[in-house]
Tab-separated table of C-alpha atoms in Angstrom:
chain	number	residue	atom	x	y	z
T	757	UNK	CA	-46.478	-37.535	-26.739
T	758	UNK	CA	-44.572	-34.536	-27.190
T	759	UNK	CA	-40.580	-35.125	-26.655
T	760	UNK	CA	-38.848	-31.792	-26.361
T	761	UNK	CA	-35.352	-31.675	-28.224
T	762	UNK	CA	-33.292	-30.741	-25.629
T	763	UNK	CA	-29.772	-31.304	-27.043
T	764	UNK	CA	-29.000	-27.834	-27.281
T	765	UNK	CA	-29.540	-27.849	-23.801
T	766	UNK	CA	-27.535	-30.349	-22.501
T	767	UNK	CA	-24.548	-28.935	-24.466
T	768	UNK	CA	-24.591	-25.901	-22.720
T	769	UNK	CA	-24.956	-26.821	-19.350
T	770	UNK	CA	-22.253	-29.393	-20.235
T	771	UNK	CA	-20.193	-26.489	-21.544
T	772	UNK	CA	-21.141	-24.198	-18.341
T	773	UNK	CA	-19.760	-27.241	-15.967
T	774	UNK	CA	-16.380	-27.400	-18.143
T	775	UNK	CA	-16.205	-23.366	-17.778
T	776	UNK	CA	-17.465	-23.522	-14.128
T	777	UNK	CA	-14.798	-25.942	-13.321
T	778	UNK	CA	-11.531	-24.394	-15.287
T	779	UNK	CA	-12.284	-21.463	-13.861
T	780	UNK	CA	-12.293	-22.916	-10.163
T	781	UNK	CA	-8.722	-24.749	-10.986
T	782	UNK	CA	-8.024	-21.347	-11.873
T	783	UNK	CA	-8.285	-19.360	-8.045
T	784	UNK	CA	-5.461	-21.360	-6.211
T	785	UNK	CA	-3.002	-20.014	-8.903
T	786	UNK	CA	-4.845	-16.302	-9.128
T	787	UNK	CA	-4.667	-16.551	-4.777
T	788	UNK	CA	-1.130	-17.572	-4.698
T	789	UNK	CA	0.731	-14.908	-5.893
T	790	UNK	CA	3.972	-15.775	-5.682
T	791	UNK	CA	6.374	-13.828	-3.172
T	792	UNK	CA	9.876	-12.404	-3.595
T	793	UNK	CA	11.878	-15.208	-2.235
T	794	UNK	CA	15.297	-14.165	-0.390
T	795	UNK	CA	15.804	-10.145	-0.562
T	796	UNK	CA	19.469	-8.921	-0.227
T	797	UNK	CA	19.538	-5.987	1.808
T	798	UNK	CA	22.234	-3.440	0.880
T	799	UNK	CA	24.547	-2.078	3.504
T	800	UNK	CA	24.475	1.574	3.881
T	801	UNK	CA	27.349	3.723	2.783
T	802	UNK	CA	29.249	4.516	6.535
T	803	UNK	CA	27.024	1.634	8.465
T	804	UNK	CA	29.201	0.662	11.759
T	805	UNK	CA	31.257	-2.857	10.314
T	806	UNK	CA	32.679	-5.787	12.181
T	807	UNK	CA	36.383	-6.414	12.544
T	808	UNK	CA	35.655	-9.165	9.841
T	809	UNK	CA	33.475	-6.567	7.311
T	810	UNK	CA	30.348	-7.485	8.332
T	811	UNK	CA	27.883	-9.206	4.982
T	812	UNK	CA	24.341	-7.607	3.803
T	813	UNK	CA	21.772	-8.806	5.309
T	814	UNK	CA	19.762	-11.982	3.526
T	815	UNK	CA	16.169	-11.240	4.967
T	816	UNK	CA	13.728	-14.604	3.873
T	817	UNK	CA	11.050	-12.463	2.612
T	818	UNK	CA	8.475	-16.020	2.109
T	819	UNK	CA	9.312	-17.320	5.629
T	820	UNK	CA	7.897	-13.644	6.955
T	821	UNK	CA	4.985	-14.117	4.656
T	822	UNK	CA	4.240	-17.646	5.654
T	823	UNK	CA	3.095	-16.482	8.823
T	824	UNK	CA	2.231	-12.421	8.899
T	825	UNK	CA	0.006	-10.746	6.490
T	826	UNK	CA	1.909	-7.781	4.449
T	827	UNK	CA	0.569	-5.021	6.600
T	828	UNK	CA	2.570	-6.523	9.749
T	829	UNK	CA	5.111	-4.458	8.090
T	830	UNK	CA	4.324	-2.525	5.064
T	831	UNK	CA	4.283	0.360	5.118
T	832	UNK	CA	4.565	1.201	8.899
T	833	UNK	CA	7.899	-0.299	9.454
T	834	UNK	CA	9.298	-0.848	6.154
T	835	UNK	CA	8.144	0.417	2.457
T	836	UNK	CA	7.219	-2.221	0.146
T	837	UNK	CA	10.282	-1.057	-2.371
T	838	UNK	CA	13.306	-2.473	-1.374
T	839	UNK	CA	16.073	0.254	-0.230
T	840	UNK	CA	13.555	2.674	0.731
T	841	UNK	CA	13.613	2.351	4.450
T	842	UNK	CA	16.755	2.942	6.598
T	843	UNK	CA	17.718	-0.297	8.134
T	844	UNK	CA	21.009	0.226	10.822
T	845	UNK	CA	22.168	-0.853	14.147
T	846	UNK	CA	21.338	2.160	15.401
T	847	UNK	CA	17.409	1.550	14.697
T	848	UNK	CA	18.155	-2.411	16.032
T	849	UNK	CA	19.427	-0.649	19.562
T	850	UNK	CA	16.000	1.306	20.045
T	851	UNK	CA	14.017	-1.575	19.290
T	852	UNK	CA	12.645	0.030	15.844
T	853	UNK	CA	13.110	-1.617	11.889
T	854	UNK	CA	13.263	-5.259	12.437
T	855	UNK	CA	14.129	-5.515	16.311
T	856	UNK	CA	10.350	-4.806	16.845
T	857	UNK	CA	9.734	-8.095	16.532
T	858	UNK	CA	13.394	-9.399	16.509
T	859	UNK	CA	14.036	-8.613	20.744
T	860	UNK	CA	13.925	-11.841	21.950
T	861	UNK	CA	10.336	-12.401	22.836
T	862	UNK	CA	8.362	-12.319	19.440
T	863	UNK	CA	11.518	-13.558	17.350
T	864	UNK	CA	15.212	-14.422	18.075
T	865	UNK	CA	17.240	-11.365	19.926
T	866	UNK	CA	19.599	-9.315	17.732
T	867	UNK	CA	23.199	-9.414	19.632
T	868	UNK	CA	26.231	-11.125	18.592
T	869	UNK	CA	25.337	-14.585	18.831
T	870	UNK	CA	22.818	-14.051	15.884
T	871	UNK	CA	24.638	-12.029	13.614
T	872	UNK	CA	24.926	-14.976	11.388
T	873	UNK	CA	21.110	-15.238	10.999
T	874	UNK	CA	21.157	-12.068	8.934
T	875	UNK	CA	24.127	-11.241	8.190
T	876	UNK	CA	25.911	-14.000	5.756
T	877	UNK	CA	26.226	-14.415	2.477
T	878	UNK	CA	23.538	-15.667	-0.626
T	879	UNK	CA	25.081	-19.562	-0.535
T	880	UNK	CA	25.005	-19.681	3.495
């Protein structure tokens, strides 16, 4: 009888399965970009301002992206660049920038007993 050497051949497919199977650990990290965390929105030069100077807004970028896909809001209502888009009371009042979703019956309302959500400092 004949017996084929087939050591070669076992090494490789051994060495395709180790490959195969880094590579596979590999797509969780390659999927889960990681997002900006907590983005600091700038207040505009001559924005309206409490009594009490009103703070930036902290916007929780991840806790948006936990649930919506990007194009919820890029680049329709806001452009992926930070600082690029106009963001004022003014916009809140007609129910445009973030009061589209923020008026009460997607998200929480925008009115003074919210404020706080937004509006507070980076250790609130």
């Amino acid at each position: 009888m004949h017996r084929a050497n087939t050591g070669w051949q076992e090494s490789k497919i051994a060495g395709f399965t180790i490959t195969l199977f880094i590579c596979l650990l590999l797509v969780p990290v390659a999927i889960a970009a990681p997002a900006p965390g907590d983005l600091v929105i700038p207040r505009v030069e001559g924005a309206e301002m409490g009594v009490d100077i009103t703070p930036a807004s902290i916007f929780p970028h991840w806790v948006h992206r936990a649930r919506y896909r990007c194009d919820a809001c890029h680049d329709d209502l806001f452009k992926m660049k930070l600082g690029e888009t106009e963001i004022s009371k003014a916009l809140m009042k007609q129910e445009l920038s973030c009061a589209v979703c923020h008026n009460g019956k997607v998200a929480f309302d925008i009115g003074l007993n919210t404020c706080n959500r937004c509006h507070r400092t980076p250790e609130e």
